[in-house]
Amino acid sequence: MRRSRQDKPTPVRVPRESKKAYHEALGQLLARERVQEMKAAQYGRLNTVDRFNTTSKLPTRGGFKLTNREQIYRKAIQLYDQNELIRPVINLIASSIFSSGQPDVKGKNEKLVKLAQDIISENDLNFHDLAREGELAGDVFLAFDKPNKNKTEVLSLDAGLYEPLLRDNDIRQILGYQFRNSQKVDVTKDKCQHLKFNSTTTSLTGRSSLRHIIYWIDVLDFLFESKWLRGADNYGQPLLAVTGVPSQFQAAFQATLQSEVQRAGKVWVLPPETDVKTPSLSLDYPIGDIVGWVFRMITIATEIPITLLGSADASSRGSAFFANPRFVLAIKPRREVWRLGLRRFFLKLFKAESMVGDDEVISKSDFDIGFLPI
């Protein structure tokens, strides 16, 4: 039966003037919003901030600060809460820093060592949680107080809301620590110690260990959701053939199957011994190789050998052999930040307890922080 011309869909033609008006309006929008390019990390959303622009230079005394620390911290916490790859990465790093569950307090001054151990025990400090916070936020603010003048309480301040307050924007003259840009000292520096991770000597704050892979996590999710899963659903098997149905029942069986089964593609009911060939509508797009490459980028960026994430099949025997030494090298800088930070924190606490004079020098042999092997 031939279809009439009236049954054919009428193509919609957009006038040239409408196209011109659209592009002019889009150009004005881009100019007004100062958008120079479409950012890939936003997947089509207009954005003026590139994925690398997160630091700004302090006006004087050469230093750098992060401009959106709180947003990065909240995003990192969200990834830790929801992402199946980020959680084991952060847990692996945190448990490796404090492999015994807490630091090894040591030194020849037995009074100082005992006081530090007692404070850790009385406050039930979970150093794995503190290490996770340091990796997610890039900063840890350890403070202490005596609310009842008997027990010393150790507090971990919100790393996304506190930052150092400087005198004359001099990064080497810290007055104390402020809350949400209050421009006043909310926590004095003699009762708080700031630990900066992934930082430099000219940086005001640390950097999240996830900051540089947020983009790649978005890419991996995008590939899975938009390219792999939906592609497999719509293009993996576009044709379903059912053979062996007698000829008198084929039409009714096909109609029932197509009306009840919700799936992409078509359903054909064919005679027995029919040879069915289905073309690949994905044109053999190497989505598996691309996803694997992005996964490797994430493991490289986190400095975790791929074999430690349960993917030994994707690595050579040589890389598996050197996995642990390579991982130890990645943990050492983090442990050094914790060693220096905890030592300074306890020295401030000792001075507040009048166990150490203001001008007294405590050597590493008298009091220090150590770690057990990974």
Tab-separated table of C-alpha atoms in Angstrom:
chain	number	residue	atom	x	y	z
A	1	MET	CA	0.000	0.000	0.000
A	2	ARG	CA	1.468	3.330	-1.075
A	3	ARG	CA	1.464	6.245	1.322
A	4	SER	CA	-0.048	9.484	0.150
A	5	ARG	CA	1.938	12.703	0.092
A	6	GLN	CA	-0.150	13.954	3.001
A	7	ASP	CA	1.285	11.210	5.241
A	8	LYS	CA	4.863	12.448	4.750
A	9	PRO	CA	6.188	14.695	7.522
A	10	THR	CA	6.656	18.279	6.476
A	11	PRO	CA	10.208	19.488	7.168
A	12	VAL	CA	10.463	22.581	9.345
A	13	ARG	CA	12.651	25.243	7.802
A	14	VAL	CA	14.082	27.899	10.061
A	15	PRO	CA	14.256	31.279	8.334
A	16	ARG	CA	17.730	32.706	7.843
A	17	GLU	CA	16.747	35.822	9.783
A	18	SER	CA	15.864	33.692	12.834
A	19	LYS	CA	19.225	31.944	12.751
A	20	LYS	CA	20.983	35.291	12.542
A	21	ALA	CA	18.985	36.685	15.456
A	22	TYR	CA	19.760	33.588	17.528
A	23	HIS	CA	23.506	33.823	16.985
A	24	GLU	CA	23.476	37.567	17.679
A	25	ALA	CA	21.602	37.011	20.955
A	26	LEU	CA	24.021	34.214	21.934
A	27	GLY	CA	27.001	36.426	21.125
A	28	GLN	CA	25.609	39.230	23.282
A	29	LEU	CA	25.033	36.756	26.127
A	30	LEU	CA	28.588	35.481	25.932
A	31	ALA	CA	29.987	39.002	25.825
A	32	ARG	CA	27.854	40.169	28.747
A	33	GLU	CA	28.824	37.165	30.874
A	34	ARG	CA	32.491	37.473	29.790
A	35	VAL	CA	32.532	33.866	28.670
A	36	GLN	CA	35.562	33.212	26.505
A	37	GLU	CA	34.970	29.547	25.801
A	38	MET	CA	32.759	26.614	26.644
A	39	LYS	CA	34.339	24.696	29.507
A	40	ALA	CA	34.434	20.925	29.030
A	41	ALA	CA	34.077	20.305	32.755
A	42	GLN	CA	30.662	21.963	32.696
A	43	TYR	CA	29.462	19.841	29.754
A	44	GLY	CA	27.848	22.627	27.797
A	45	ARG	CA	27.094	25.048	30.625
A	46	LEU	CA	28.294	28.596	30.174
A	47	ASN	CA	31.021	29.283	32.678
A	48	THR	CA	33.704	31.919	33.156
A	49	VAL	CA	35.895	29.922	35.546
A	50	ASP	CA	38.354	27.427	34.141
A	51	ARG	CA	38.996	24.219	36.071
A	52	PHE	CA	42.549	25.398	36.871
A	53	ASN	CA	41.726	28.891	38.162
A	54	THR	CA	41.440	28.477	41.939
A	55	THR	CA	44.245	30.616	43.362
A	56	SER	CA	44.775	34.351	43.698
A	57	LYS	CA	47.879	36.280	44.663
A	58	LEU	CA	47.903	38.221	47.903
A	59	PRO	CA	48.334	41.986	47.373
A	60	THR	CA	51.649	42.156	49.234
A	61	ARG	CA	54.383	39.937	50.630
A	62	GLY	CA	54.026	37.383	47.803
A	63	GLY	CA	51.689	34.612	48.789
A	64	PHE	CA	48.794	32.674	47.297
A	65	LYS	CA	45.365	31.723	48.606
A	66	LEU	CA	42.550	29.560	47.298
A	67	THR	CA	39.492	31.540	46.252
A	68	ASN	CA	36.866	28.826	46.639
A	69	ARG	CA	38.142	26.607	49.441
A	70	GLU	CA	34.721	25.981	50.951
A	71	GLN	CA	33.178	24.913	47.630
A	72	ILE	CA	36.083	22.570	46.905
A	73	TYR	CA	35.839	21.074	50.398
A	74	ARG	CA	32.068	20.490	50.078
A	75	LYS	CA	32.572	18.908	46.661
A	76	ALA	CA	35.308	16.654	48.064
A	77	ILE	CA	33.044	15.534	50.907
A	78	GLN	CA	30.268	14.814	48.419
A	79	LEU	CA	32.620	12.672	46.330
A	80	TYR	CA	33.791	10.823	49.432
A	81	ASP	CA	30.173	10.189	50.379
A	82	GLN	CA	28.930	9.067	46.970
A	83	ASN	CA	31.784	8.049	44.694
A	84	GLU	CA	32.825	4.413	44.749
A	85	LEU	CA	36.418	5.224	43.749
A	86	ILE	CA	37.149	8.247	45.937
A	87	ARG	CA	36.209	6.596	49.233
A	88	PRO	CA	38.744	3.732	49.012
A	89	VAL	CA	41.395	6.188	47.786
A	90	ILE	CA	40.969	8.489	50.796
A	91	ASN	CA	40.609	5.593	53.249
A	92	LEU	CA	43.761	3.969	51.898
A	93	ILE	CA	45.794	7.168	52.310
A	94	ALA	CA	44.426	7.903	55.789
A	95	SER	CA	45.033	4.387	57.094
A	96	SER	CA	48.541	4.406	55.646
A	97	ILE	CA	49.527	7.685	57.303
A	98	PHE	CA	48.530	6.387	60.735
A	99	SER	CA	49.107	2.686	60.124
A	100	SER	CA	48.794	1.898	63.847
A	101	GLY	CA	45.752	4.125	64.360
A	102	GLN	CA	47.647	6.969	66.047
A	103	PRO	CA	51.064	8.654	65.970
A	104	ASP	CA	54.030	7.303	67.845
A	105	VAL	CA	54.741	9.855	70.581
A	106	LYS	CA	58.357	9.508	71.692
A	107	GLY	CA	61.197	11.388	73.349
A	108	LYS	CA	63.533	11.499	76.346
A	109	ASN	CA	61.275	13.888	78.284
A	110	GLU	CA	58.936	11.349	79.830
A	111	LYS	CA	56.599	13.984	81.339
A	112	LEU	CA	55.892	15.598	77.975
A	113	VAL	CA	55.454	12.233	76.273
A	114	LYS	CA	53.057	11.003	78.951
A	115	LEU	CA	50.985	14.204	78.870
A	116	ALA	CA	50.615	13.996	75.088
A	117	GLN	CA	49.613	10.329	75.299
A	118	ASP	CA	47.100	11.063	78.053
A	119	ILE	CA	45.517	13.908	76.049
A	120	ILE	CA	45.203	11.652	72.988
A	121	SER	CA	43.595	8.931	75.109
A	122	GLU	CA	41.235	11.241	77.047
A	123	ASN	CA	39.910	12.889	73.858
A	124	ASP	CA	39.549	9.596	71.977
A	125	LEU	CA	41.213	11.195	68.986
A	126	ASN	CA	40.494	9.317	65.775
A	127	PHE	CA	43.523	10.126	63.652
A	128	HIS	CA	42.104	8.287	60.667
A	129	ASP	CA	39.208	10.760	60.632
A	130	LEU	CA	41.639	13.656	60.993
A	131	ALA	CA	43.744	12.302	58.126
A	132	ARG	CA	40.642	11.951	55.950
A	133	GLU	CA	39.730	15.548	56.695
A	134	GLY	CA	43.210	16.675	55.769
A	135	GLU	CA	43.067	14.881	52.438
A	136	LEU	CA	39.581	16.140	51.586
A	137	ALA	CA	40.047	19.756	52.678
A	138	GLY	CA	43.797	20.204	52.330
A	139	ASP	CA	43.844	21.801	55.785
A	140	VAL	CA	43.480	20.692	59.399
A	141	PHE	CA	42.982	23.202	62.221
A	142	LEU	CA	43.729	21.607	65.573
A	143	ALA	CA	42.755	23.720	68.583
A	144	PHE	CA	42.632	23.060	72.302
A	145	ASP	CA	40.674	24.534	75.200
A	146	LYS	CA	39.904	23.904	78.855
A	147	PRO	CA	36.152	24.416	79.307
A	148	ASN	CA	36.140	23.087	82.904
A	149	LYS	CA	39.783	24.002	83.745
A	150	ASN	CA	40.586	20.350	84.382
A	151	LYS	CA	40.427	18.371	81.159
A	152	THR	CA	42.099	19.632	78.007
A	153	GLU	CA	39.714	19.342	75.056
A	154	VAL	CA	41.154	18.966	71.558
A	155	LEU	CA	39.006	20.303	68.714
A	156	SER	CA	39.164	20.019	64.935
A	157	LEU	CA	37.808	23.232	63.390
A	158	ASP	CA	35.867	23.236	60.128
A	159	ALA	CA	38.617	23.371	57.519
A	160	GLY	CA	36.352	24.892	54.899
A	161	LEU	CA	35.340	27.883	57.021
A	162	TYR	CA	38.511	28.864	58.894
A	163	GLU	CA	41.593	30.489	57.439
A	164	PRO	CA	44.609	32.427	58.745
A	165	LEU	CA	44.232	36.151	59.410
A	166	LEU	CA	47.282	38.128	58.318
A	167	ARG	CA	48.795	41.437	59.349
A	168	ASP	CA	49.074	43.728	56.310
A	169	ASN	CA	48.500	40.729	54.031
A	170	ASP	CA	51.919	39.428	55.012
A	171	ILE	CA	51.772	35.646	54.743
A	172	ARG	CA	54.536	35.356	57.343
A	173	GLN	CA	52.739	37.417	59.973
A	174	ILE	CA	49.772	35.362	61.158
A	175	LEU	CA	47.632	37.111	63.763
A	176	GLY	CA	45.330	34.155	64.350
A	177	TYR	CA	42.509	32.344	62.598
A	178	GLN	CA	39.236	33.834	61.402
A	179	PHE	CA	35.813	32.329	60.701
A	180	ARG	CA	34.197	33.089	57.325
A	181	ASN	CA	36.260	36.224	56.603
A	182	SER	CA	35.215	37.847	59.866
A	183	GLN	CA	38.365	40.021	59.724
A	184	LYS	CA	38.936	39.412	63.421
A	185	VAL	CA	40.811	36.796	65.394
A	186	ASP	CA	38.307	34.089	66.350
A	187	VAL	CA	40.935	31.564	67.461
A	188	THR	CA	44.327	32.689	68.728
A	189	LYS	CA	47.394	31.135	67.165
A	190	ASP	CA	48.798	30.061	70.545
A	191	LYS	CA	45.849	27.646	70.905
A	192	CYS	CA	45.577	26.443	67.327
A	193	GLN	CA	47.878	24.733	64.854
A	194	HIS	CA	47.258	24.874	61.119
A	195	LEU	CA	48.401	21.871	59.049
A	196	LYS	CA	48.670	22.556	55.305
A	197	PHE	CA	48.717	19.668	52.833
A	198	ASN	CA	49.721	19.747	49.157
A	199	SER	CA	50.966	23.253	49.791
A	200	THR	CA	54.004	25.470	49.319
A	201	THR	CA	55.844	27.905	51.583
A	202	THR	CA	54.130	30.834	49.850
A	203	SER	CA	50.588	29.437	50.094
A	204	LEU	CA	48.179	30.669	52.739
A	205	THR	CA	46.243	27.398	52.884
A	206	GLY	CA	46.598	23.823	51.728
A	207	ARG	CA	44.975	22.128	48.758
A	208	SER	CA	42.564	19.222	48.665
A	209	SER	CA	44.029	15.968	47.396
A	210	LEU	CA	40.937	15.680	45.192
A	211	ARG	CA	41.056	19.152	43.667
A	212	HIS	CA	43.007	18.133	40.576
A	213	ILE	CA	40.915	15.029	39.866
A	214	ILE	CA	37.405	16.484	40.272
A	215	TYR	CA	37.414	17.097	36.527
A	216	TRP	CA	38.450	13.518	35.758
A	217	ILE	CA	35.817	12.105	38.102
A	218	ASP	CA	33.226	14.108	36.153
A	219	VAL	CA	34.648	12.752	32.907
A	220	LEU	CA	34.458	9.171	34.190
A	221	ASP	CA	30.852	9.610	35.330
A	222	PHE	CA	29.966	11.196	32.010
A	223	LEU	CA	31.507	8.336	30.060
A	224	PHE	CA	29.681	5.738	32.127
A	225	GLU	CA	26.275	7.413	32.156
A	226	SER	CA	26.057	9.012	28.735
A	227	LYS	CA	28.342	6.844	26.641
A	228	TRP	CA	28.695	3.372	28.081
A	229	LEU	CA	25.484	2.460	29.898
A	230	ARG	CA	23.087	4.299	27.595
A	231	GLY	CA	25.042	3.166	24.574
A	232	ALA	CA	24.823	-0.450	25.649
A	233	ASP	CA	21.113	-0.101	26.313
A	234	ASN	CA	20.276	1.540	22.994
A	235	TYR	CA	22.932	0.253	20.633
A	236	GLY	CA	24.410	-2.886	22.125
A	237	GLN	CA	21.626	-5.211	20.893
A	238	PRO	CA	19.252	-3.291	18.628
A	239	LEU	CA	17.681	-6.462	17.313
A	240	LEU	CA	16.095	-9.349	19.213
A	241	ALA	CA	15.329	-12.471	17.172
A	242	VAL	CA	13.175	-15.309	18.496
A	243	THR	CA	13.313	-18.473	16.454
A	244	GLY	CA	11.342	-21.679	16.603
A	245	VAL	CA	7.834	-20.176	16.837
A	246	PRO	CA	5.353	-21.942	14.523
A	247	SER	CA	4.236	-19.838	11.592
A	248	GLN	CA	0.595	-19.601	12.676
A	249	PHE	CA	1.622	-18.038	16.012
A	250	GLN	CA	4.413	-15.751	14.864
A	251	ALA	CA	2.336	-12.592	14.313
A	252	ALA	CA	0.479	-12.813	17.635
A	253	PHE	CA	3.690	-13.659	19.523
A	254	GLN	CA	5.565	-10.733	17.981
A	255	ALA	CA	2.748	-8.278	18.776
A	256	THR	CA	2.557	-9.467	22.395
A	257	LEU	CA	6.310	-9.291	22.881
A	258	GLN	CA	6.631	-5.803	21.430
A	259	SER	CA	3.761	-4.457	23.513
A	260	GLU	CA	4.930	-5.889	26.856
A	261	VAL	CA	8.731	-5.776	26.716
A	262	GLN	CA	10.179	-2.290	27.147
A	263	ARG	CA	13.495	-2.198	25.339
A	264	ALA	CA	15.305	-0.379	22.591
A	265	GLY	CA	15.443	-1.738	19.072
A	266	LYS	CA	13.159	-4.070	17.179
A	267	VAL	CA	11.792	-7.582	17.760
A	268	TRP	CA	11.586	-10.049	14.906
A	269	VAL	CA	9.965	-13.482	15.045
A	270	LEU	CA	11.568	-15.663	12.437
A	271	PRO	CA	11.290	-19.261	11.213
A	272	PRO	CA	13.617	-21.868	12.689
A	273	GLU	CA	17.288	-22.048	11.597
A	274	THR	CA	17.296	-18.417	10.464
A	275	ASP	CA	20.737	-16.793	10.259
A	276	VAL	CA	20.492	-13.302	11.822
A	277	LYS	CA	23.329	-10.769	11.412
A	278	THR	CA	23.202	-7.588	13.511
A	279	PRO	CA	25.409	-4.648	12.510
A	280	SER	CA	27.275	-2.718	15.212
A	281	LEU	CA	25.697	0.711	15.392
A	282	SER	CA	28.435	1.882	17.760
A	283	LEU	CA	31.017	1.455	14.970
A	284	ASP	CA	33.325	-0.300	17.458
A	285	TYR	CA	33.872	2.903	19.464
A	286	PRO	CA	36.651	2.050	22.005
A	287	ILE	CA	34.710	3.179	25.047
A	288	GLY	CA	36.316	0.522	27.231
A	289	ASP	CA	39.830	1.727	26.409
A	290	ILE	CA	38.846	5.346	27.034
A	291	VAL	CA	37.290	4.583	30.420
A	292	GLY	CA	40.363	2.564	31.377
A	293	TRP	CA	42.630	5.442	30.371
A	294	VAL	CA	40.646	7.917	32.483
A	295	PHE	CA	40.802	5.493	35.415
A	296	ARG	CA	44.579	5.367	35.048
A	297	MET	CA	44.721	9.166	35.004
A	298	ILE	CA	42.883	9.227	38.343
A	299	THR	CA	45.214	6.679	39.925
A	300	ILE	CA	48.263	8.583	38.654
A	301	ALA	CA	46.901	11.866	40.009
A	302	THR	CA	46.212	10.351	43.435
A	303	GLU	CA	49.708	8.777	43.497
A	304	ILE	CA	48.219	5.392	44.292
A	305	PRO	CA	49.528	2.424	42.273
A	306	ILE	CA	46.702	0.849	40.349
A	307	THR	CA	47.425	-2.527	41.925
A	308	LEU	CA	46.457	-1.167	45.366
A	309	LEU	CA	42.945	-0.407	44.104
A	310	GLY	CA	42.196	-4.020	43.299
A	311	SER	CA	43.089	-3.807	39.599
A	312	ALA	CA	46.158	-6.010	39.417
A	313	ASP	CA	44.913	-7.485	36.151
A	314	ALA	CA	45.393	-4.093	34.502
A	315	SER	CA	49.054	-3.840	35.473
A	316	SER	CA	52.238	-5.604	34.685
A	317	ARG	CA	54.112	-7.778	37.157
A	318	GLY	CA	56.844	-5.136	37.381
A	319	SER	CA	54.474	-2.342	38.373
A	320	ALA	CA	52.910	-4.615	40.984
A	321	PHE	CA	56.365	-5.362	42.396
A	322	PHE	CA	57.167	-1.657	42.835
A	323	ALA	CA	53.674	-0.661	44.004
A	324	ASN	CA	54.414	-0.560	47.730
A	325	PRO	CA	57.700	1.410	47.520
A	326	ARG	CA	56.038	3.904	45.196
A	327	PHE	CA	53.113	4.312	47.580
A	328	VAL	CA	55.471	4.821	50.536
A	329	LEU	CA	57.078	7.713	48.663
A	330	ALA	CA	53.640	9.320	48.266
A	331	ILE	CA	52.847	8.938	51.993
A	332	LYS	CA	56.147	10.356	53.293
A	333	PRO	CA	55.375	14.051	52.524
A	334	ARG	CA	51.994	13.726	54.202
A	335	ARG	CA	53.545	12.150	57.282
A	336	GLU	CA	56.066	14.982	57.513
A	337	VAL	CA	53.250	17.565	57.563
A	338	TRP	CA	51.580	15.597	60.357
A	339	ARG	CA	54.829	15.207	62.284
A	340	LEU	CA	55.642	18.915	62.235
A	341	GLY	CA	52.028	19.958	62.837
A	342	LEU	CA	51.379	17.630	65.766
A	343	ARG	CA	54.725	18.478	67.351
A	344	ARG	CA	54.023	22.205	67.183
A	345	PHE	CA	50.483	21.630	68.442
A	346	PHE	CA	51.646	19.775	71.528
A	347	LEU	CA	54.431	22.289	72.197
A	348	LYS	CA	51.792	25.045	72.262
A	349	LEU	CA	49.738	22.907	74.620
A	350	PHE	CA	52.747	22.298	76.874
A	351	LYS	CA	53.349	26.037	77.106
A	352	ALA	CA	49.704	26.603	78.035
A	353	GLU	CA	50.142	23.982	80.774
A	354	SER	CA	53.276	25.808	81.989
A	355	MET	CA	55.350	22.682	81.424
A	356	VAL	CA	57.522	24.479	78.887
A	357	GLY	CA	58.761	28.054	79.089
A	358	ASP	CA	57.940	30.576	76.366
A	359	ASP	CA	61.584	30.822	75.331
A	360	GLU	CA	62.496	27.224	76.068
A	361	VAL	CA	63.650	25.112	73.152
A	362	ILE	CA	62.506	21.485	73.031
A	363	SER	CA	64.651	19.342	70.749
A	364	LYS	CA	63.414	16.441	68.672
A	365	SER	CA	65.249	14.031	70.955
A	366	ASP	CA	63.241	15.350	73.929
A	367	PHE	CA	59.852	15.224	72.209
A	368	ASP	CA	58.871	14.185	68.722
A	369	ILE	CA	56.157	12.487	66.673
A	370	GLY	CA	56.857	9.298	64.772
A	371	PHE	CA	55.023	6.720	62.694
A	372	LEU	CA	55.135	2.960	62.415
A	373	PRO	CA	55.932	1.309	59.064
A	374	ILE	CA	53.172	1.122	56.480
